[in-house]
Amino acid sequence: VKKESPHVVIWAHAPNDAGQPDRDRTFYEHLPGFVHAARNLDKCNDDLPMVVILEDFYGSGTYESVNQISGYLSELSSWYRLTSVNHANVIKHELWANLDIPYTVSHILGSDYHIHSGMGSHAGAAWTMFFNFLSAFTDSCTAESLGLDIPVSSIPLKFMGPYDTSGSYDTISPTWRRNKDEAREYCSRQPLLNKTTEPCTYAFMANSMSGVNSVKGLRAVMKGVLTSSDGWEASGNPVKQPRIGWYASKEGAKFSLEIVVSSDTKFLTIMSMKSYGPKFVDTMLEINVQINRKDTGQHATSSHQITGYHETKTSIHVPHKVELPGGGAQVGDVILLDAILKRGAYFKINGIAFCAY
């Protein structure tokens, strides 16, 4: 987690996301969760970061499927009042109309080498498209130049509640206000009010943008908190498969972390791989968390299970976010995490985070 929070966060919907079997859960649960997490990167700033939804999906599949995905993203962008860019609607007709022309298809979908370009290509597409839209807006469409009087809500939009298809005005407003009040109370307790605060007491994700993109780098971020390990190791490659991650290589593999809490912490998030190969079948990781209280000496515990298999014919990283026991941990408390691979002989963790939200 960097010291300075980003001003713009872009979420790119790609082909792997389109393959999820439970789309309602993907778009009505996971994506709203992302929007809230992104907006809370700077919890005490009412306006930033700006969150952008990009449909970075080239439009293969049935027309009904492509339109359904566009509909989901349009609904959520409207609910949260987000900037939304639809890549599929820009290129899908070009693709469909020229499937018999090899150059057109390869120009859109890539070369015949079939090397997956990974997160970098999606990030590049996201930023390139958004930057060009943003440049046009700021160069020619400012509120001042157009003489517009833009209304400002008395409750900042970042405190909107979860997307609720059955919600009504009388249920939406109380949630919105409650979220605002909770944020104000949280920010009032921060030593640097209305300035960027660290949302996480400890966090890492293995990818090129985070800087943790090598075995050496992953070992370094875990060195200060890893107290024991048996059957787990940092392994993988920056580009080709298998990619960088924290891997279990035998049944019963276990590791332990000890985190001294530096900021109020309420949630644990584990980013782990789900896949369809034989070595993922019936795999299950058990996570046990204990919080030792600094002032009272008491402790709170919880246990969680994460599976590694799914039937979708692709490999994805899935976030598993759980509340910490006893209402979370405060500065000076100690969080102990014990993980053991209860079933299977292979598992991959791509990130771990202990955060305030």
CSV table of C-alpha atoms in Angstrom, one decimal:
chain,number,residue,atom,x,y,z
A,1,VAL,CA,0.0,0.0,0.0
A,2,LYS,CA,1.6,3.3,-1.1
A,3,LYS,CA,1.7,6.3,1.1
A,4,GLU,CA,-0.3,8.5,-1.3
A,5,SER,CA,-3.7,7.3,-2.4
A,6,PRO,CA,-4.5,7.4,-6.2
A,7,HIS,CA,-6.7,10.1,-7.6
A,8,VAL,CA,-8.1,7.8,-10.3
A,9,VAL,CA,-8.9,4.1,-10.0
A,10,ILE,CA,-10.0,2.2,-13.2
A,11,TRP,CA,-11.8,-1.2,-13.1
A,12,ALA,CA,-11.4,-3.1,-16.4
A,13,HIS,CA,-13.9,-5.9,-17.2
A,14,ALA,CA,-12.0,-8.4,-19.3
A,15,PRO,CA,-12.8,-11.8,-20.9
A,16,ASN,CA,-11.9,-13.8,-17.8
A,17,ASP,CA,-14.5,-11.8,-15.9
A,18,ALA,CA,-17.1,-12.5,-18.6
A,19,GLY,CA,-16.7,-16.2,-18.0
A,20,GLN,CA,-18.0,-16.2,-14.4
A,21,PRO,CA,-21.0,-18.6,-14.1
A,22,ASP,CA,-22.7,-16.5,-11.4
A,23,ARG,CA,-23.0,-13.1,-13.0
A,24,ASP,CA,-25.4,-11.7,-10.6
A,25,ARG,CA,-23.0,-12.3,-7.8
A,26,THR,CA,-20.1,-10.9,-9.9
A,27,PHE,CA,-21.8,-7.6,-10.7
A,28,TYR,CA,-24.1,-7.1,-7.8
A,29,GLU,CA,-21.8,-8.2,-5.0
A,30,HIS,CA,-18.1,-8.3,-6.1
A,31,LEU,CA,-18.1,-5.2,-8.3
A,32,PRO,CA,-19.9,-3.0,-5.8
A,33,GLY,CA,-17.4,-4.2,-3.2
A,34,PHE,CA,-14.6,-3.1,-5.4
A,35,VAL,CA,-16.2,0.4,-5.9
A,36,HIS,CA,-16.5,0.8,-2.1
A,37,ALA,CA,-12.9,-0.4,-1.5
A,38,ALA,CA,-11.6,1.9,-4.2
A,39,ARG,CA,-13.5,5.0,-2.9
A,40,ASN,CA,-12.3,4.3,0.6
A,41,LEU,CA,-8.6,4.3,-0.4
A,42,ASP,CA,-8.8,7.9,0.8
A,43,LYS,CA,-11.7,7.6,3.3
A,44,CYS,CA,-11.5,11.1,4.6
A,45,ASN,CA,-11.6,12.8,1.1
A,46,ASP,CA,-15.2,13.4,0.0
A,47,ASP,CA,-14.3,13.6,-3.7
A,48,LEU,CA,-11.3,11.3,-4.4
A,49,PRO,CA,-10.4,8.9,-5.7
A,50,MET,CA,-12.4,9.0,-9.0
A,51,VAL,CA,-13.6,5.5,-9.9
A,52,VAL,CA,-14.0,4.6,-13.6
A,53,ILE,CA,-15.6,1.4,-15.0
A,54,LEU,CA,-14.1,0.2,-18.3
A,55,GLU,CA,-15.6,-2.7,-20.3
A,56,ASP,CA,-12.4,-4.0,-21.7
A,57,PHE,CA,-14.1,-7.0,-23.4
A,58,TYR,CA,-13.8,-7.4,-27.2
A,59,GLY,CA,-17.3,-8.8,-27.6
A,60,SER,CA,-16.9,-12.5,-28.4
A,61,GLY,CA,-19.8,-14.8,-27.3
A,62,THR,CA,-23.5,-14.5,-27.9
A,63,TYR,CA,-25.0,-11.1,-28.6
A,64,GLU,CA,-27.3,-11.6,-25.6
A,65,SER,CA,-24.3,-12.3,-23.4
A,66,VAL,CA,-22.4,-9.2,-24.5
A,67,ASN,CA,-25.5,-7.0,-24.1
A,68,GLN,CA,-26.2,-8.4,-20.6
A,69,ILE,CA,-22.7,-7.5,-19.4
A,70,SER,CA,-23.0,-4.0,-20.8
A,71,GLY,CA,-26.4,-3.7,-19.0
A,72,TYR,CA,-24.8,-4.7,-15.7
A,73,LEU,CA,-22.1,-2.1,-16.0
A,74,SER,CA,-24.5,0.6,-17.1
A,75,GLU,CA,-26.8,-0.1,-14.0
A,76,LEU,CA,-23.9,0.1,-11.6
A,77,SER,CA,-22.4,3.2,-13.2
A,78,SER,CA,-25.7,4.9,-12.9
A,79,TRP,CA,-26.2,3.8,-9.3
A,80,TYR,CA,-22.8,5.0,-8.1
A,81,ARG,CA,-22.6,7.9,-10.6
A,82,LEU,CA,-19.4,6.6,-12.1
A,83,THR,CA,-17.6,7.4,-15.4
A,84,SER,CA,-18.1,4.4,-17.6
A,85,VAL,CA,-16.4,3.6,-20.9
A,86,ASN,CA,-17.6,0.7,-23.1
A,87,HIS,CA,-14.7,-0.7,-25.2
A,88,ALA,CA,-16.9,-3.6,-26.5
A,89,ASN,CA,-19.4,-1.2,-28.1
A,90,VAL,CA,-16.5,0.6,-29.9
A,91,ILE,CA,-15.1,-2.5,-31.6
A,92,LYS,CA,-17.6,-5.3,-31.6
A,93,HIS,CA,-19.3,-4.4,-34.8
A,94,GLU,CA,-16.0,-4.1,-36.6
A,95,LEU,CA,-15.1,-7.6,-35.3
A,96,TRP,CA,-18.4,-9.2,-36.2
A,97,ALA,CA,-18.5,-7.7,-39.7
A,98,ASN,CA,-15.0,-8.8,-40.7
A,99,LEU,CA,-14.5,-12.2,-39.2
A,100,ASP,CA,-13.5,-13.5,-42.7
A,101,ILE,CA,-10.7,-11.0,-43.0
A,102,PRO,CA,-7.7,-12.3,-41.0
A,103,TYR,CA,-6.0,-8.9,-40.7
A,104,THR,CA,-8.9,-7.2,-39.1
A,105,VAL,CA,-9.4,-10.0,-36.6
A,106,SER,CA,-5.7,-10.2,-35.7
A,107,HIS,CA,-5.5,-6.5,-35.4
A,108,ILE,CA,-8.3,-6.4,-32.8
A,109,LEU,CA,-7.6,-9.7,-31.0
A,110,GLY,CA,-3.8,-9.8,-31.2
A,111,SER,CA,-1.2,-12.0,-32.9
A,112,ASP,CA,-1.2,-15.7,-33.6
A,113,TYR,CA,1.4,-16.3,-30.9
A,114,HIS,CA,-1.3,-16.4,-28.2
A,115,ILE,CA,0.9,-15.0,-25.5
A,116,HIS,CA,-1.4,-13.7,-22.7
A,117,SER,CA,-0.2,-10.2,-22.0
A,118,GLY,CA,-1.7,-10.2,-18.5
A,119,MET,CA,-2.7,-7.3,-16.3
A,120,GLY,CA,-0.5,-4.8,-18.0
A,121,SER,CA,-2.4,-4.9,-21.3
A,122,HIS,CA,-5.7,-4.3,-19.5
A,123,ALA,CA,-4.2,-1.5,-17.4
A,124,GLY,CA,-2.8,0.0,-20.6
A,125,ALA,CA,-6.1,-0.2,-22.5
A,126,ALA,CA,-7.9,1.3,-19.5
A,127,TRP,CA,-5.6,4.2,-19.0
A,128,THR,CA,-5.3,5.0,-22.8
A,129,MET,CA,-9.0,5.1,-23.3
A,130,PHE,CA,-9.8,7.0,-20.1
A,131,PHE,CA,-7.0,9.5,-20.6
A,132,ASN,CA,-8.3,10.4,-24.1
A,133,PHE,CA,-11.8,10.9,-22.8
A,134,LEU,CA,-10.6,12.9,-19.8
A,135,SER,CA,-8.4,15.1,-22.0
A,136,ALA,CA,-11.4,15.9,-24.2
A,137,PHE,CA,-13.6,16.7,-21.3
A,138,THR,CA,-11.1,18.9,-19.5
A,139,ASP,CA,-10.0,20.7,-22.6
A,140,SER,CA,-13.4,21.7,-23.9
A,141,CYS,CA,-16.2,20.8,-21.4
A,142,THR,CA,-15.4,22.5,-18.1
A,143,ALA,CA,-18.4,23.7,-16.1
A,144,GLU,CA,-17.0,27.2,-16.0
A,145,SER,CA,-16.6,27.4,-19.8
A,146,LEU,CA,-20.1,26.1,-20.4
A,147,GLY,CA,-21.7,28.4,-17.7
A,148,LEU,CA,-23.1,25.4,-15.9
A,149,ASP,CA,-24.3,25.4,-12.3
A,150,ILE,CA,-23.5,21.9,-11.1
A,151,PRO,CA,-25.5,20.8,-8.1
A,152,VAL,CA,-23.6,19.3,-5.2
A,153,SER,CA,-25.2,16.7,-3.0
A,154,SER,CA,-25.2,17.4,0.7
A,155,ILE,CA,-24.0,13.8,1.2
A,156,PRO,CA,-20.9,12.9,-0.8
A,157,LEU,CA,-21.6,10.2,-3.5
A,158,LYS,CA,-18.8,8.0,-2.2
A,159,PHE,CA,-21.0,7.0,0.8
A,160,MET,CA,-23.7,5.4,-1.4
A,161,GLY,CA,-24.7,2.0,0.0
A,162,PRO,CA,-24.5,-1.4,-1.8
A,163,TYR,CA,-26.4,-1.7,-5.1
A,164,ASP,CA,-29.9,-2.9,-4.2
A,165,THR,CA,-32.3,-3.8,-7.0
A,166,SER,CA,-35.3,-3.9,-4.7
A,167,GLY,CA,-34.4,-0.7,-2.7
A,168,SER,CA,-36.5,2.4,-2.5
A,169,TYR,CA,-35.9,6.0,-1.5
A,170,ASP,CA,-36.9,5.4,2.1
A,171,THR,CA,-34.2,2.6,2.4
A,172,ILE,CA,-31.5,4.1,0.3
A,173,SER,CA,-31.2,7.4,2.1
A,174,PRO,CA,-30.7,6.1,5.7
A,175,THR,CA,-27.9,3.8,4.5
A,176,TRP,CA,-26.3,6.6,2.7
A,177,ARG,CA,-26.4,8.9,5.7
A,178,ARG,CA,-25.2,6.1,8.1
A,179,ASN,CA,-22.2,5.5,5.9
A,180,LYS,CA,-21.4,9.2,5.9
A,181,ASP,CA,-21.7,9.4,9.7
A,182,GLU,CA,-19.5,6.3,10.2
A,183,ALA,CA,-16.8,7.8,7.9
A,184,ARG,CA,-16.9,11.1,9.7
A,185,GLU,CA,-16.5,9.4,13.1
A,186,TYR,CA,-13.6,7.3,11.7
A,187,CYS,CA,-11.9,10.4,10.3
A,188,SER,CA,-12.3,12.4,13.5
A,189,ARG,CA,-10.1,9.8,15.3
A,190,GLN,CA,-7.3,10.1,12.7
A,191,PRO,CA,-4.2,12.1,13.8
A,192,LEU,CA,-4.1,13.8,10.3
A,193,LEU,CA,-7.7,14.8,9.8
A,194,ASN,CA,-8.8,15.0,6.2
A,195,LYS,CA,-5.3,14.0,5.0
A,196,THR,CA,-4.3,10.7,3.5
A,197,THR,CA,-4.2,7.9,6.1
A,198,GLU,CA,-2.9,4.4,5.7
A,199,PRO,CA,-6.0,2.1,5.1
A,200,CYS,CA,-4.0,-1.1,5.8
A,201,THR,CA,-1.8,-2.1,8.6
A,202,TYR,CA,-0.2,-4.7,6.3
A,203,ALA,CA,-0.9,-5.6,2.7
A,204,PHE,CA,0.7,-7.0,-0.5
A,205,MET,CA,-0.4,-8.2,-3.9
A,206,ALA,CA,1.9,-10.0,-6.2
A,207,ASN,CA,1.9,-8.2,-9.6
A,208,SER,CA,4.0,-5.8,-11.6
A,209,MET,CA,2.1,-2.6,-10.6
A,210,SER,CA,2.5,-3.2,-6.9
A,211,GLY,CA,6.2,-3.7,-7.3
A,212,VAL,CA,6.0,-7.3,-5.8
A,213,ASN,CA,6.8,-9.1,-9.1
A,214,SER,CA,9.7,-11.4,-8.2
A,215,VAL,CA,10.4,-14.2,-5.7
A,216,LYS,CA,12.9,-11.9,-4.0
A,217,GLY,CA,10.3,-9.1,-3.7
A,218,LEU,CA,7.6,-11.4,-2.3
A,219,ARG,CA,10.0,-12.9,0.3
A,220,ALA,CA,10.9,-9.3,1.3
A,221,VAL,CA,7.4,-8.2,2.0
A,222,MET,CA,6.7,-11.4,4.0
A,223,LYS,CA,10.0,-11.4,5.9
A,224,GLY,CA,8.9,-9.0,8.7
A,225,VAL,CA,5.6,-10.9,9.5
A,226,LEU,CA,6.2,-14.5,8.6
A,227,THR,CA,6.9,-16.5,11.8
A,228,SER,CA,6.9,-20.0,10.5
A,229,SER,CA,6.4,-21.9,7.2
A,230,ASP,CA,6.2,-25.6,6.2
A,231,GLY,CA,5.4,-26.5,2.6
A,232,TRP,CA,4.8,-22.9,1.5
A,233,GLU,CA,7.2,-20.8,-0.6
A,234,ALA,CA,7.4,-17.7,-2.8
A,235,SER,CA,7.7,-19.0,-6.4
A,236,GLY,CA,6.8,-18.3,-10.0
A,237,ASN,CA,7.7,-16.0,-12.9
A,238,PRO,CA,7.0,-12.3,-13.6
A,239,VAL,CA,5.4,-13.1,-17.0
A,240,LYS,CA,5.1,-16.7,-18.0
A,241,GLN,CA,3.1,-19.3,-16.1
A,242,PRO,CA,3.1,-20.0,-13.2
A,243,ARG,CA,3.1,-16.4,-12.1
A,244,ILE,CA,4.6,-15.0,-8.9
A,245,GLY,CA,2.7,-16.0,-5.7
A,246,TRP,CA,2.8,-17.7,-2.3
A,247,TYR,CA,2.4,-21.4,-3.1
A,248,ALA,CA,1.6,-24.5,-1.0
A,249,SER,CA,3.2,-27.7,-2.4
A,250,LYS,CA,1.9,-30.5,-0.1
A,251,GLU,CA,-1.1,-31.5,1.9
A,252,GLY,CA,-0.9,-30.1,5.4
A,253,ALA,CA,1.3,-27.2,4.3
A,254,LYS,CA,1.1,-24.4,6.9
A,255,PHE,CA,2.4,-21.0,7.7
A,256,SER,CA,1.9,-18.3,10.4
A,257,LEU,CA,1.9,-14.5,10.4
A,258,GLU,CA,2.2,-12.1,13.2
A,259,ILE,CA,1.0,-8.5,12.5
A,260,VAL,CA,1.5,-5.7,15.0
A,261,VAL,CA,-1.4,-3.3,14.3
A,262,SER,CA,-0.4,0.2,13.2
A,263,SER,CA,-3.9,1.5,12.3
A,264,ASP,CA,-7.4,0.4,13.2
A,265,THR,CA,-8.0,-2.8,11.3
A,266,LYS,CA,-11.4,-4.5,10.8
A,267,PHE,CA,-11.0,-6.8,7.7
A,268,LEU,CA,-8.8,-9.5,6.4
A,269,THR,CA,-8.7,-10.1,2.6
A,270,ILE,CA,-7.0,-13.1,1.0
A,271,MET,CA,-6.5,-13.1,-2.7
A,272,SER,CA,-6.3,-16.7,-3.9
A,273,MET,CA,-6.4,-18.6,-7.2
A,274,LYS,CA,-9.3,-20.6,-8.4
A,275,SER,CA,-8.8,-23.0,-11.3
A,276,TYR,CA,-10.2,-26.1,-13.0
A,277,GLY,CA,-7.1,-28.4,-13.3
A,278,PRO,CA,-6.8,-31.7,-11.5
A,279,LYS,CA,-4.5,-30.4,-8.8
A,280,PHE,CA,-7.1,-27.8,-7.7
A,281,VAL,CA,-10.0,-30.4,-7.3
A,282,ASP,CA,-11.3,-30.5,-3.7
A,283,THR,CA,-8.6,-28.2,-2.3
A,284,MET,CA,-9.4,-26.3,0.8
A,285,LEU,CA,-7.3,-23.8,2.9
A,286,GLU,CA,-8.2,-23.1,6.5
A,287,ILE,CA,-7.4,-19.7,8.0
A,288,ASN,CA,-7.4,-19.2,11.7
A,289,VAL,CA,-7.2,-15.6,13.1
A,290,GLN,CA,-6.5,-14.5,16.6
A,291,ILE,CA,-6.3,-10.9,18.0
A,292,ASN,CA,-4.4,-10.4,21.2
A,293,ARG,CA,-5.5,-7.2,22.9
A,294,LYS,CA,-2.8,-4.8,24.0
A,295,ASP,CA,-4.6,-3.3,27.0
A,296,THR,CA,-6.6,-6.2,28.4
A,297,GLY,CA,-4.6,-9.3,27.4
A,298,GLN,CA,-7.8,-10.9,26.1
A,299,HIS,CA,-8.1,-12.3,22.6
A,300,ALA,CA,-10.7,-13.0,19.9
A,301,THR,CA,-10.6,-15.8,17.4
A,302,SER,CA,-12.3,-16.8,14.1
A,303,SER,CA,-11.9,-19.5,11.4
A,304,HIS,CA,-12.5,-19.4,7.7
A,305,GLN,CA,-12.2,-21.8,4.7
A,306,ILE,CA,-11.2,-21.0,1.1
A,307,THR,CA,-11.6,-23.5,-1.7
A,308,GLY,CA,-9.4,-23.6,-4.8
A,309,TYR,CA,-11.5,-25.3,-7.5
A,310,HIS,CA,-14.1,-24.1,-9.9
A,311,GLU,CA,-15.5,-25.5,-13.1
A,312,THR,CA,-15.0,-22.4,-15.3
A,313,LYS,CA,-12.2,-23.2,-17.8
A,314,THR,CA,-9.9,-20.4,-16.8
A,315,SER,CA,-7.7,-19.5,-13.8
A,316,ILE,CA,-8.6,-16.4,-11.8
A,317,HIS,CA,-7.6,-14.7,-8.6
A,318,VAL,CA,-10.6,-14.3,-6.2
A,319,PRO,CA,-10.7,-11.9,-3.2
A,320,HIS,CA,-12.1,-13.4,0.1
A,321,LYS,CA,-12.9,-10.6,2.5
A,322,VAL,CA,-13.9,-11.4,6.1
A,323,GLU,CA,-14.5,-9.3,9.2
A,324,LEU,CA,-11.9,-9.7,11.9
A,325,PRO,CA,-13.1,-11.2,15.2
A,326,GLY,CA,-14.2,-9.1,18.2
A,327,GLY,CA,-14.9,-6.0,16.1
A,328,GLY,CA,-11.4,-5.8,14.7
A,329,ALA,CA,-8.0,-4.7,16.1
A,330,GLN,CA,-6.8,-1.4,17.3
A,331,VAL,CA,-3.3,0.2,17.3
A,332,GLY,CA,-0.9,-1.9,19.4
A,333,ASP,CA,-3.0,-5.1,19.2
A,334,VAL,CA,-1.3,-8.2,17.6
A,335,ILE,CA,-3.0,-10.2,14.9
A,336,LEU,CA,-1.9,-13.9,14.5
A,337,LEU,CA,-2.8,-15.7,11.3
A,338,ASP,CA,-2.4,-19.5,10.9
A,339,ALA,CA,-3.1,-21.1,7.5
A,340,ILE,CA,-3.1,-24.8,6.8
A,341,LEU,CA,-3.9,-26.6,3.6
A,342,LYS,CA,-6.5,-29.1,4.9
A,343,ARG,CA,-7.3,-30.8,1.5
A,344,GLY,CA,-5.2,-31.1,-1.6
A,345,ALA,CA,-1.5,-30.6,-2.3
A,346,TYR,CA,-1.4,-27.3,-4.2
A,347,PHE,CA,-2.7,-23.8,-3.5
A,348,LYS,CA,-1.8,-20.3,-4.5
A,349,ILE,CA,-2.2,-17.0,-2.5
A,350,ASN,CA,-1.6,-13.9,-4.6
A,351,GLY,CA,-2.2,-11.3,-1.8
A,352,ILE,CA,-3.0,-10.7,1.8
A,353,ALA,CA,-4.3,-7.5,3.4
A,354,PHE,CA,-5.3,-6.4,6.9
A,355,CYS,CA,-7.3,-3.2,6.4
A,356,ALA,CA,-9.7,-0.7,8.0
A,357,TYR,CA,-12.3,-1.3,5.3
